[in-house]
PDB file of C-alpha atoms in Angstrom:
ATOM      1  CA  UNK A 153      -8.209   0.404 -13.827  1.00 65.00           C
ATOM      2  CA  UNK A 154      -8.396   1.795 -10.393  1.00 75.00           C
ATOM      3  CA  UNK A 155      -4.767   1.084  -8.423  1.00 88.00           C
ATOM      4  CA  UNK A 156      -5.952   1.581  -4.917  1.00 93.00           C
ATOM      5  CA  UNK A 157      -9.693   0.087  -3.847  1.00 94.00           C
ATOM      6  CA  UNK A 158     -10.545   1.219  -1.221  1.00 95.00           C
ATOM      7  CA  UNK A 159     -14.136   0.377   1.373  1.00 96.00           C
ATOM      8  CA  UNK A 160     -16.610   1.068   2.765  1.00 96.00           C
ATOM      9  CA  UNK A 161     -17.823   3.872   0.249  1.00 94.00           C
ATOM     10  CA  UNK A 162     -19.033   5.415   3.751  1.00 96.00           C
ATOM     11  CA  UNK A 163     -19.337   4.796   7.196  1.00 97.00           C
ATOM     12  CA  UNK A 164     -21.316   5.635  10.521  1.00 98.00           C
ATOM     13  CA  UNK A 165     -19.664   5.127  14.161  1.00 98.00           C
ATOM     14  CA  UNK A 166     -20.526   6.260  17.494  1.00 98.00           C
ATOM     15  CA  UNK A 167     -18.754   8.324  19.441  1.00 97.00           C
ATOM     16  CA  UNK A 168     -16.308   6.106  21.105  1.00 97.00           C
ATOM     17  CA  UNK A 169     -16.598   3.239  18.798  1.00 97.00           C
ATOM     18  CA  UNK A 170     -14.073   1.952  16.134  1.00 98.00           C
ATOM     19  CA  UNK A 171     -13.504   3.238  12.540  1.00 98.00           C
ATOM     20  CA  UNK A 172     -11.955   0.954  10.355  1.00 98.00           C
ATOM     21  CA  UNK A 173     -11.576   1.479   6.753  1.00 98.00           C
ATOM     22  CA  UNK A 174      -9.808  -0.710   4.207  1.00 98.00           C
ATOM     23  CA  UNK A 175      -7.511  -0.398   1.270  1.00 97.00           C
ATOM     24  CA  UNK A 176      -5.916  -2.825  -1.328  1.00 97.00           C
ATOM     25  CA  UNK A 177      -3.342  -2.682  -4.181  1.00 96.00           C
ATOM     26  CA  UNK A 178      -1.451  -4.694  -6.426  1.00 92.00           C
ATOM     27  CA  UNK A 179       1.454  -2.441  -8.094  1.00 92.00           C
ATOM     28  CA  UNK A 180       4.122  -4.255  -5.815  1.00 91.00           C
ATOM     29  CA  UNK A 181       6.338  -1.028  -6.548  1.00 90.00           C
ATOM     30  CA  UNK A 182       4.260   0.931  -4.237  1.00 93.00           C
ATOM     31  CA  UNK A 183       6.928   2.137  -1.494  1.00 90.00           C
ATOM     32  CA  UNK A 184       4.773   4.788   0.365  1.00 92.00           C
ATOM     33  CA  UNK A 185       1.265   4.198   1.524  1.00 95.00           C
ATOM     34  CA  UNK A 186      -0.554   7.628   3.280  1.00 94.00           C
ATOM     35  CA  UNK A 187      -3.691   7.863   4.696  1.00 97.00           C
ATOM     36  CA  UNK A 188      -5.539  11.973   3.966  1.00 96.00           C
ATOM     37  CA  UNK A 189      -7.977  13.308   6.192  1.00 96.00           C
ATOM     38  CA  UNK A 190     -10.167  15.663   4.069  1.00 94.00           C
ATOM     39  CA  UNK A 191     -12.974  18.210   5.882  1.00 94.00           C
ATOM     40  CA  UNK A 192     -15.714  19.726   3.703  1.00 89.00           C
ATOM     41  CA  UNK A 193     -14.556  22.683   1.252  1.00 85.00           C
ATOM     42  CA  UNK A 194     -10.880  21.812   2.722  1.00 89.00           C
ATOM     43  CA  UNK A 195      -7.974  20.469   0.621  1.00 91.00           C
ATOM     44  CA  UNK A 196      -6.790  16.570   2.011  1.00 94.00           C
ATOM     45  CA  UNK A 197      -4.326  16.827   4.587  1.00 94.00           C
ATOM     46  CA  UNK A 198      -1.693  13.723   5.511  1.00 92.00           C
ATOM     47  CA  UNK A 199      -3.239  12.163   8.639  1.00 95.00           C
ATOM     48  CA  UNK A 200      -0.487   9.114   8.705  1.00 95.00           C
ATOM     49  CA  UNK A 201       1.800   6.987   6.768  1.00 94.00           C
ATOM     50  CA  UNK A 202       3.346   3.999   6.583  1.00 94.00           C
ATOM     51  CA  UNK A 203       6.579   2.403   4.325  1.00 92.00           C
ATOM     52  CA  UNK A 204       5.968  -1.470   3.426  1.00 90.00           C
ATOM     53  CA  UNK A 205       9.314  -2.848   5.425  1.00 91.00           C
ATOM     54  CA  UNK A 206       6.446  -1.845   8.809  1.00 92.00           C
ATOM     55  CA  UNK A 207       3.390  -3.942   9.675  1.00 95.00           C
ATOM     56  CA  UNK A 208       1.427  -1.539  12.104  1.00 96.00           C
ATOM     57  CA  UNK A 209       2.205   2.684  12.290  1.00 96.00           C
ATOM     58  CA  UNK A 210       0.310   4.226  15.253  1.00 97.00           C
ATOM     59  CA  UNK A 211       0.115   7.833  16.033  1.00 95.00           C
ATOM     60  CA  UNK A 212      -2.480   8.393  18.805  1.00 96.00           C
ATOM     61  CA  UNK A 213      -5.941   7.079  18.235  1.00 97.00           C
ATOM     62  CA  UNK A 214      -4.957   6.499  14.496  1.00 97.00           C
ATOM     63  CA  UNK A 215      -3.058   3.019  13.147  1.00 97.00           C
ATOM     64  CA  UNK A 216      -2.426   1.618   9.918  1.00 97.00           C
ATOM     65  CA  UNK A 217      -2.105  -1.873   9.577  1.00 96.00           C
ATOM     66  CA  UNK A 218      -0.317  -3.415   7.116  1.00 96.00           C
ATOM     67  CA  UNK A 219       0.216  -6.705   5.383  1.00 95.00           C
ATOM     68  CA  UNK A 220       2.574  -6.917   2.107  1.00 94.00           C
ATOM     69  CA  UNK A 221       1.635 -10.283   1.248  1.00 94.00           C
ATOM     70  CA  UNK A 222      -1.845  -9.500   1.244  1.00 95.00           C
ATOM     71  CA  UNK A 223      -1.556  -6.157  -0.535  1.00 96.00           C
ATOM     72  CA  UNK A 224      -3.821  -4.767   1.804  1.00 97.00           C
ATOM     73  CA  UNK A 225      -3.607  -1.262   4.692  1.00 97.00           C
ATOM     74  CA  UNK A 226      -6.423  -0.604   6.435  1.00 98.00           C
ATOM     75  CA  UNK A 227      -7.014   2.343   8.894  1.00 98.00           C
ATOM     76  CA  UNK A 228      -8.232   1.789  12.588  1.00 98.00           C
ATOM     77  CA  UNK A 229      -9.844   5.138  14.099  1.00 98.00           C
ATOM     78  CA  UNK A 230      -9.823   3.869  17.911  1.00 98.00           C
ATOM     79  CA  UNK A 231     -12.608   5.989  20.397  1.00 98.00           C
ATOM     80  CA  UNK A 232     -13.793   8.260  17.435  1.00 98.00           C
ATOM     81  CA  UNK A 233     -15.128  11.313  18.145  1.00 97.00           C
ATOM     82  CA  UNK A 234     -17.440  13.393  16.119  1.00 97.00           C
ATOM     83  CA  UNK A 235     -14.303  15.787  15.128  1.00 97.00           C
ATOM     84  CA  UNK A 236     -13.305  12.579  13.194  1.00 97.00           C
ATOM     85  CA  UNK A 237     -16.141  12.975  10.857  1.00 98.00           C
ATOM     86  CA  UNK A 238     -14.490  13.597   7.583  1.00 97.00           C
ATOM     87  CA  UNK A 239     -13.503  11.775   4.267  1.00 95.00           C
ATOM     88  CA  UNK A 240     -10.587   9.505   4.002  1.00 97.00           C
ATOM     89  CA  UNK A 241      -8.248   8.657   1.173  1.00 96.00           C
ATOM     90  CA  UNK A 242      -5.848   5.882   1.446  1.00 96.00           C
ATOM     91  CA  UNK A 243      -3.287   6.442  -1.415  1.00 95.00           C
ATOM     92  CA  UNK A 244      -0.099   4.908  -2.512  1.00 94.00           C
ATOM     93  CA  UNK A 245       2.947   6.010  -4.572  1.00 90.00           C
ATOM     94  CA  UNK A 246       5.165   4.174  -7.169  1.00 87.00           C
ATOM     95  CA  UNK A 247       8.544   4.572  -7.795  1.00 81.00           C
ATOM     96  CA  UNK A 248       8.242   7.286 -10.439  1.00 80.00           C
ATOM     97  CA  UNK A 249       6.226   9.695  -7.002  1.00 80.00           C
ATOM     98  CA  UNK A 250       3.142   9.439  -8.872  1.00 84.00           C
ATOM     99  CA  UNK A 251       0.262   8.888  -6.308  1.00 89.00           C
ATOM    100  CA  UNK A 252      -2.915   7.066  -6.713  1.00 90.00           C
ATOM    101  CA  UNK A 253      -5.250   7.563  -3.983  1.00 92.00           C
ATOM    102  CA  UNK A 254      -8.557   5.488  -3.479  1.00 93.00           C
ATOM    103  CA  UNK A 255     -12.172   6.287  -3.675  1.00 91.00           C
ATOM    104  CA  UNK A 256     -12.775   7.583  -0.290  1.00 94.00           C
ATOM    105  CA  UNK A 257     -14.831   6.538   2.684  1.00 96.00           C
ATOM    106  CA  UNK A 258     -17.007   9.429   4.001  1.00 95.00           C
ATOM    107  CA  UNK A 259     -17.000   9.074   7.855  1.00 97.00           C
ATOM    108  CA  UNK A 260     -19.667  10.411  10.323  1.00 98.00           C
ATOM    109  CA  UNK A 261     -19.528   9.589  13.952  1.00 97.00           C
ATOM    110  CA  UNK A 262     -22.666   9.837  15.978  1.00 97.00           C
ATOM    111  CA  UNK A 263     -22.531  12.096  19.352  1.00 93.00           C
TER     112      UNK A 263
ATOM    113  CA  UNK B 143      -2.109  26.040   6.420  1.00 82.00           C
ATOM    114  CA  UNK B 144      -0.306  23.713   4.125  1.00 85.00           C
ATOM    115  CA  UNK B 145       1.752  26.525   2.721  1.00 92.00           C
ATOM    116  CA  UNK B 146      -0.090  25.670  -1.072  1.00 96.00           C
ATOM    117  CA  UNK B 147      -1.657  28.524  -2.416  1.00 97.00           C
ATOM    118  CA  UNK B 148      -4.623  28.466  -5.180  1.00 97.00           C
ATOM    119  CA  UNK B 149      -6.406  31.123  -6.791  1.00 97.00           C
ATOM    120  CA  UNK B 150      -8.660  31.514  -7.008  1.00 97.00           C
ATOM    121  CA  UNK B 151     -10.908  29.851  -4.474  1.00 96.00           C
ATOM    122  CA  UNK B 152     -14.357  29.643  -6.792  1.00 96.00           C
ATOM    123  CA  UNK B 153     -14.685  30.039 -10.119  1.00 96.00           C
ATOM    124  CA  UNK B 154     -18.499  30.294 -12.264  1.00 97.00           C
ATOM    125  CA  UNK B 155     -18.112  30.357 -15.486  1.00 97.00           C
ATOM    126  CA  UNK B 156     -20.162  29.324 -19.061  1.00 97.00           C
ATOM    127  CA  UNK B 157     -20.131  26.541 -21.104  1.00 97.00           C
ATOM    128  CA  UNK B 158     -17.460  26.793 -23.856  1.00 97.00           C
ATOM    129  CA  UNK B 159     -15.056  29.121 -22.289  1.00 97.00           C
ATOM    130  CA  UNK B 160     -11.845  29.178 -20.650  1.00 98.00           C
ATOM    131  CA  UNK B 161     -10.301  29.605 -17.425  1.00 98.00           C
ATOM    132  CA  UNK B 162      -6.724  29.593 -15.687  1.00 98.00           C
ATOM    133  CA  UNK B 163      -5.783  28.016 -12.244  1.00 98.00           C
ATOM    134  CA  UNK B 164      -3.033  29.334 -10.502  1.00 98.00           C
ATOM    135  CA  UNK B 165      -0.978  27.022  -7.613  1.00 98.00           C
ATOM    136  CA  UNK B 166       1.643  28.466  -6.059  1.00 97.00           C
ATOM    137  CA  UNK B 167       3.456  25.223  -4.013  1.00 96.00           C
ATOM    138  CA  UNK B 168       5.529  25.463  -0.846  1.00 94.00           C
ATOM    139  CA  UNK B 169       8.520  26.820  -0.457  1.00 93.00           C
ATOM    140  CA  UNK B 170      11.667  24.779  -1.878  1.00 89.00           C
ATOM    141  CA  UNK B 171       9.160  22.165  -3.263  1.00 92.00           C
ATOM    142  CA  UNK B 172       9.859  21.337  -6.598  1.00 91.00           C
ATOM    143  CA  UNK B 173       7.127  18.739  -7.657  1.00 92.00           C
ATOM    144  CA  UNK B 174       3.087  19.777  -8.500  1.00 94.00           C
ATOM    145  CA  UNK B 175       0.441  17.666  -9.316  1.00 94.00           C
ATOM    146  CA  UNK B 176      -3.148  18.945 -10.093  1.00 96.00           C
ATOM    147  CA  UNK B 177      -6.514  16.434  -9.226  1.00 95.00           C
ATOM    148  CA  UNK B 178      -9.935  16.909 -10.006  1.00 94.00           C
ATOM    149  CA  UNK B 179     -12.465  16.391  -7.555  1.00 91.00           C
ATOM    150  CA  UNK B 180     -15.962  15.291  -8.522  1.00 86.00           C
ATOM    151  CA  UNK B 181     -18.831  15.956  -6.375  1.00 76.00           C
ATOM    152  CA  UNK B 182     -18.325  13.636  -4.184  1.00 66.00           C
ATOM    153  CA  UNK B 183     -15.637  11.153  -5.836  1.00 72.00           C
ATOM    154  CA  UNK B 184     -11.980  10.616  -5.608  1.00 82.00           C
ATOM    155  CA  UNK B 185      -9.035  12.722  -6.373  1.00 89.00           C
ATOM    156  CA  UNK B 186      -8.369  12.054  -9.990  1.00 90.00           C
ATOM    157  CA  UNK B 187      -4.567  12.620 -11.243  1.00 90.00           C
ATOM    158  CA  UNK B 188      -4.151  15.112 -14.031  1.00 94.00           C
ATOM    159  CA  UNK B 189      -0.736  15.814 -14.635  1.00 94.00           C
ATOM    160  CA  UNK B 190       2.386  15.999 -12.395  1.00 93.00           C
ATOM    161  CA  UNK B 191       5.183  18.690 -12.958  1.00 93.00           C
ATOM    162  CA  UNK B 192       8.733  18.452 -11.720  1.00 91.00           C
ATOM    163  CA  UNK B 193      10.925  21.362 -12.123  1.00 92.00           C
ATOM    164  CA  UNK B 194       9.226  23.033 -14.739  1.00 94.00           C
ATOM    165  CA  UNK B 195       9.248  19.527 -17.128  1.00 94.00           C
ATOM    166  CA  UNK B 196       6.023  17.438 -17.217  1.00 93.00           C
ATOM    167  CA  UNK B 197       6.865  14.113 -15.255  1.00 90.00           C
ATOM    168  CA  UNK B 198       3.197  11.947 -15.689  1.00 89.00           C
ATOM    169  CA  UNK B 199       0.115  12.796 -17.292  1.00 90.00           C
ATOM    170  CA  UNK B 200      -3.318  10.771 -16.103  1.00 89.00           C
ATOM    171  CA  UNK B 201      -7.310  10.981 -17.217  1.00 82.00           C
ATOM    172  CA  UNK B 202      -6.472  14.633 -18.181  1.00 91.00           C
ATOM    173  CA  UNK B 203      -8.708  15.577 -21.304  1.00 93.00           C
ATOM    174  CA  UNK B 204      -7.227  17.362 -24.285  1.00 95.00           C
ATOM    175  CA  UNK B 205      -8.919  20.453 -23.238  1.00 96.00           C
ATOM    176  CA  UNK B 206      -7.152  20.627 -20.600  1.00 96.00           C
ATOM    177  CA  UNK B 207      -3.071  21.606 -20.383  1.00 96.00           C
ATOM    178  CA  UNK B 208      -0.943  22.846 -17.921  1.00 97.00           C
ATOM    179  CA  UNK B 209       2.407  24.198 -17.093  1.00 97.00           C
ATOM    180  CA  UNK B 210       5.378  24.782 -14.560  1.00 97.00           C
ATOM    181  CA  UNK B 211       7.007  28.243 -14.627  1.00 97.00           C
ATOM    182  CA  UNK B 212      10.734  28.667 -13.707  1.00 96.00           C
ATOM    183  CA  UNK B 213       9.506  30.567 -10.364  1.00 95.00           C
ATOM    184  CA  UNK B 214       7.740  26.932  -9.781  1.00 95.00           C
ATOM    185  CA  UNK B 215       4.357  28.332  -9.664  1.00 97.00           C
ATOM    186  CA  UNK B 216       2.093  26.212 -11.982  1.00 98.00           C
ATOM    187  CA  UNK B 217      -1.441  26.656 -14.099  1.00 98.00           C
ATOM    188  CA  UNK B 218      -3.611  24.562 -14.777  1.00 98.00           C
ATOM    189  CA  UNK B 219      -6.254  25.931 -18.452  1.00 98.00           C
ATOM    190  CA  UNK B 220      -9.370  24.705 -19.160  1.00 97.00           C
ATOM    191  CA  UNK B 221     -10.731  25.622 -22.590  1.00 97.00           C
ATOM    192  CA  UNK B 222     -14.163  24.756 -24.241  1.00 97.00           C
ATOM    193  CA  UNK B 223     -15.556  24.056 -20.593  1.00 97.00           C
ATOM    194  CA  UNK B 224     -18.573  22.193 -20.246  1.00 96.00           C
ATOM    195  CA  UNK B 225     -21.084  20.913 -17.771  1.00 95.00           C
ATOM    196  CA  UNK B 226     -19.305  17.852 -16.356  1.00 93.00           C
ATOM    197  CA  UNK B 227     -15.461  19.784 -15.836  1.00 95.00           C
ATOM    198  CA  UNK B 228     -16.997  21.552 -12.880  1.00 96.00           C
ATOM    199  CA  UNK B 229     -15.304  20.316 -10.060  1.00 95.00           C
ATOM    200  CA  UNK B 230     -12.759  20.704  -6.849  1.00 94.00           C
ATOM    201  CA  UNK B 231      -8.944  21.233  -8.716  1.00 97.00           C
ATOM    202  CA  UNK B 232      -6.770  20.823  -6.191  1.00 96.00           C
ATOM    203  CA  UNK B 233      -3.054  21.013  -6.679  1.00 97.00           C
ATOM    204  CA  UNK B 234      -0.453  19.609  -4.184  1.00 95.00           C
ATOM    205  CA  UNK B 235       3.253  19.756  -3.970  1.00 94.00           C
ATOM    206  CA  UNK B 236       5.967  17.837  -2.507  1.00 88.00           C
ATOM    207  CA  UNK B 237       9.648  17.759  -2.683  1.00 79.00           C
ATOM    208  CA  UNK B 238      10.464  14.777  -5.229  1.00 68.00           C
ATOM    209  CA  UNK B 239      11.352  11.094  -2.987  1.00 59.00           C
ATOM    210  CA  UNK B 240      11.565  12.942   0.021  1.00 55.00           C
ATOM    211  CA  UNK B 241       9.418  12.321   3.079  1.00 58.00           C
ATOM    212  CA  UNK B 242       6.547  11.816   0.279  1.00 70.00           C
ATOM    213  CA  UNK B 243       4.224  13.721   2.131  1.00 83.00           C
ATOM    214  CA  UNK B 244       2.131  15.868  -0.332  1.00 90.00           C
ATOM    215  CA  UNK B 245       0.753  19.109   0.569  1.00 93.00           C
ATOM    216  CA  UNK B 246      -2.788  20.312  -0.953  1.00 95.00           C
ATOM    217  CA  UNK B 247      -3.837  23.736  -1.477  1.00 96.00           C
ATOM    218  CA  UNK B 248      -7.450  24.376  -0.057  1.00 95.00           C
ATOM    219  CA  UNK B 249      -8.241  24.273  -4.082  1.00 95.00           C
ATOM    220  CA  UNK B 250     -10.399  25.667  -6.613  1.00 97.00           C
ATOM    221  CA  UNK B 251     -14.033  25.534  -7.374  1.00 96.00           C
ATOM    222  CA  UNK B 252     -15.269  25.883 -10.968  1.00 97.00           C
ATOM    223  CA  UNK B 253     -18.999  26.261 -11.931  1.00 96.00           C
ATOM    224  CA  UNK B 254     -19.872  25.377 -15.007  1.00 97.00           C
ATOM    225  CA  UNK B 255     -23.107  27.115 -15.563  1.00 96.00           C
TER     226      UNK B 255
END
């Protein structure tokens, strides 16, 4: 039983455009919710995060959106830019710090 | 650099035998988790460490065990190895209910050949 679903399996952008990708959950003990940023033959790194008491994080071109009652984050890549392209993980973390992260959404933006 | 270190970086190896996976996490980090990546898929959870004392075990097989030495550094052993365990292992550390941020290692490759 996956914990965090997460979609589109992949995704193609041009530059410029908007890259959205979704996540959803239903442990309701899930206090931390990160988004990872992982390049080819790279380990994940945190891109952003966001606690569930906060509806919308935003660091630079990157925002999480968030709605508790719909157990759903979703990730908003605003003007992407090929340096973007990359696999994301939305993940979350119970109150025992055991993390479950989602399926991943490979991302390529066009030049 | 995420200040997680793995060795080592690939790994090719045959069916049926054994290897070791060494992750060394950052500095004054007490918690390590090991994932298996698939070609790919997802990060799967294996096993989470805390302080030398197993905290949460996931889809890890029975072939598979791992431990957390007092210096913190942790292995991860794969015995009987077979087509389908080769993979991405990463391992990751983070200091327990802190900022929650955890930190990967660049990971391991294993070839199962």
């Amino acid at each position: 039983q996956q914990q965090v679903k997460q979609s589109p399996q992949s995704l193609i952008v041009q530059k410029g455009g908007i890259s959205i990708i979704n996540c959803a959950y239903e442990n309701t003990a899930f206090d931390y919710f990160p988004w990872y940023q992982q390049f080819p033959g790279k380990g994940p790194a945190l891109l952003i995060a966001i606690r569930p008491d906060v509806s919308e994080k935003k660091e630079g071109r990157f925002t999480i959106s968030f709605n508790k009652s719909a157990k759903q984050f979703s990730l908003h890549i605003m003007d992407s830019q090929p340096g973007d392209s990359a696999t994301y993980f939305c993940a979350a973390r119970d109150n025992f710090n055991k993390f479950y992260f989602g399926s991943g959404t490979k991302l390529n933006v066009k030049p | 650099d995420s200040g997680v270190t793995q060795t080592p970086k690939h790994l090719i190896t045959a069916t049926g035998q054994r290897v070791t996976l060494r992750c060394s996490p950052r500095s004054g980090d007490l918690s390590v988790y090991w994932y298996q990546q698939s070609l790919d898929q997802g990060l799967q959870f294996l096993i989470h460490y805390y302080n030398g004392e197993e905290r949460a075990k996931g889809n890890i097989l029975e072939r598979f065990s791992a431990q957390q030495f007092p210096d913190l550094h942790s292995e991860l052993n794969l015995s009987s190895l077979e087509l389908g365990d080769s993979a991405l292992y990463f391992c990751a550390s983070n200091r327990i209910r802190g900022a929650g941020e955890l930190f990967f290692g660049e990971g391991s490759r294993l070839t199962v050949l």
